[in-house]
Short mmCIF file of C-alpha atoms in Angstrom, two decimals:
data_model
loop_
_atom_site.label_atom_id
_atom_site.label_comp_id
_atom_site.label_asym_id
_atom_site.label_seq_id
_atom_site.Cartn_x
_atom_site.Cartn_y
_atom_site.Cartn_z
CA UNK A 22 15.85 -120.70 174.40
CA UNK A 23 16.71 -117.31 172.75
CA UNK A 24 20.30 -118.51 172.15
CA UNK A 25 19.01 -121.67 170.47
CA UNK A 26 16.67 -119.65 168.25
CA UNK A 27 19.49 -117.28 167.31
CA UNK A 28 21.76 -120.21 166.45
CA UNK A 29 19.12 -121.82 164.26
CA UNK A 30 17.60 -118.72 162.61
CA UNK A 31 20.93 -117.31 161.39
CA UNK A 32 21.95 -120.35 159.32
CA UNK A 33 18.37 -120.83 158.08
CA UNK A 34 18.22 -117.26 156.82
CA UNK A 35 21.62 -117.69 155.18
CA UNK A 36 20.51 -120.93 153.51
CA UNK A 37 17.29 -119.33 152.26
CA UNK A 38 19.24 -116.39 150.87
CA UNK A 39 21.69 -118.64 149.04
CA UNK A 40 18.91 -120.78 147.56
CA UNK A 41 17.12 -117.63 146.42
CA UNK A 42 20.19 -116.65 144.40
CA UNK A 43 19.98 -119.90 142.45
CA UNK A 44 16.18 -119.68 142.10
CA UNK A 45 16.50 -116.25 140.49
CA UNK A 46 19.40 -117.53 138.39
CA UNK A 47 17.14 -120.24 136.93
CA UNK A 48 14.48 -117.60 136.28
CA UNK A 49 17.01 -115.39 134.46
CA UNK A 50 18.18 -118.37 132.38
CA UNK A 51 14.57 -119.13 131.42
CA UNK A 52 13.98 -115.51 130.39
CA UNK A 53 17.22 -115.50 128.41
CA UNK A 54 16.21 -118.71 126.59
CA UNK A 55 12.82 -117.16 125.83
CA UNK A 56 14.49 -114.02 124.43
CA UNK A 57 16.78 -116.12 122.25
CA UNK A 58 13.90 -118.20 120.90
CA UNK A 59 11.96 -115.05 119.97
CA UNK A 60 14.93 -113.52 118.18
CA UNK A 61 15.82 -116.76 116.37
CA UNK A 62 12.22 -117.06 115.12
CA UNK A 63 12.36 -113.44 113.99
CA UNK A 64 15.64 -114.05 112.17
CA UNK A 65 14.11 -117.08 110.46
CA UNK A 66 11.17 -115.04 109.20
CA UNK A 67 13.56 -112.77 107.32
CA UNK A 68 14.39 -115.62 104.94
CA UNK A 69 11.41 -115.32 102.61
CA UNK A 70 11.09 -117.35 99.43
CA UNK A 71 12.11 -114.95 96.63
CA UNK A 72 10.61 -117.18 93.93
CA UNK A 73 7.14 -116.47 95.35
CA UNK A 74 7.72 -113.01 96.80
CA UNK A 75 9.13 -111.24 93.70
CA UNK A 76 6.16 -111.97 91.43
CA UNK A 77 3.79 -111.34 94.37
CA UNK A 78 2.42 -114.89 94.45
CA UNK A 79 2.92 -115.35 98.21
CA UNK A 80 5.02 -114.09 101.07
CA UNK A 81 6.25 -117.22 102.80
CA UNK A 82 9.50 -118.27 104.39
CA UNK A 83 11.88 -120.51 102.51
CA UNK A 84 11.94 -123.54 104.86
CA UNK A 85 15.62 -124.35 104.31
CA UNK A 86 16.69 -120.70 104.46
CA UNK A 87 14.57 -119.98 107.54
CA UNK A 88 15.92 -123.00 109.40
CA UNK A 89 19.47 -122.06 108.47
CA UNK A 90 18.97 -118.44 109.60
CA UNK A 91 17.56 -119.51 112.97
CA UNK A 92 20.34 -122.06 113.48
CA UNK A 93 23.00 -119.46 112.62
CA UNK A 94 21.49 -117.12 115.22
CA UNK A 95 21.42 -119.87 117.83
CA UNK A 96 25.00 -120.88 117.01
CA UNK A 97 26.18 -117.29 117.55
CA UNK A 98 24.53 -117.23 120.96
CA UNK A 99 25.96 -120.67 121.83
CA UNK A 100 22.68 -122.40 122.65
CA UNK A 101 21.04 -125.42 121.09
CA UNK A 102 17.58 -125.53 119.65
CA UNK A 103 15.18 -126.88 117.07
CA UNK A 104 13.50 -125.02 114.23
CA UNK A 105 10.21 -126.00 112.59
CA UNK A 106 8.64 -124.27 109.58
CA UNK A 107 4.90 -124.95 109.24
CA UNK A 108 1.75 -123.57 107.67
CA UNK A 109 3.27 -123.55 104.20
CA UNK A 110 6.18 -121.36 105.32
CA UNK A 111 4.07 -118.82 107.20
CA UNK A 112 4.98 -119.92 110.75
CA UNK A 113 8.38 -120.62 112.26
CA UNK A 114 8.66 -122.22 115.69
CA UNK A 115 11.95 -122.24 117.58
CA UNK A 116 12.62 -124.21 120.76
CA UNK A 117 15.74 -123.27 122.70
CA UNK A 118 17.38 -125.38 125.39
CA UNK A 119 19.87 -123.77 127.75
CA UNK A 120 21.50 -124.59 131.07
CA UNK A 121 22.06 -122.80 134.34
CA UNK A 122 24.89 -123.99 136.57
CA UNK A 123 23.81 -123.37 140.13
CA UNK A 124 26.07 -121.23 142.27
CA UNK A 125 25.26 -122.77 145.65
CA UNK A 126 23.71 -126.11 144.70
CA UNK A 127 25.71 -128.92 143.11
CA UNK A 128 23.27 -129.02 140.21
CA UNK A 129 22.80 -127.86 136.62
CA UNK A 130 19.31 -126.82 135.61
CA UNK A 131 18.04 -127.25 132.06
CA UNK A 132 15.62 -124.58 130.81
CA UNK A 133 13.56 -124.65 127.62
CA UNK A 134 11.62 -121.94 125.82
CA UNK A 135 9.53 -122.05 122.64
CA UNK A 136 8.49 -119.13 120.45
CA UNK A 137 6.68 -118.83 117.15
CA UNK A 138 6.72 -116.10 114.54
CA UNK A 139 4.10 -115.76 111.82
CA UNK A 140 4.99 -114.11 108.53
CA UNK A 141 2.32 -111.52 107.79
CA UNK A 142 2.10 -108.88 105.10
CA UNK A 143 -0.48 -106.35 104.10
CA UNK A 144 -1.16 -102.64 104.27
CA UNK A 145 -4.30 -102.38 106.39
CA UNK A 146 -4.49 -105.93 107.71
CA UNK A 147 -2.43 -109.11 107.37
CA UNK A 148 -3.11 -111.16 104.24
CA UNK A 149 -3.41 -114.90 104.77
#
């Protein structure tokens, strides 16, 4: 009986260890996609509409410029994603899709992360 247990436990522990490597790899890929979506949304918020910002009418993102800035950031990082500008140019939402090729499984995992950035300005509190 102890020999049987030793023969079974060893491979089971090895299998669990190998699967854990891929599980943490998927988790790292998800975190990386989340980081990229946050940074792409932040890059998009830098593209404010100068026609409204210079005279002080409003501080909003230029939808075309914001989308282009986020897409340029995503292209540099070699991931795909979608960019949406809402709330009259005040909010940018970026969804990033990435992949993780498993090391020990014959599988590729797809991970998705979404982040939003709101353009705020003001001295003591954000103006809306």
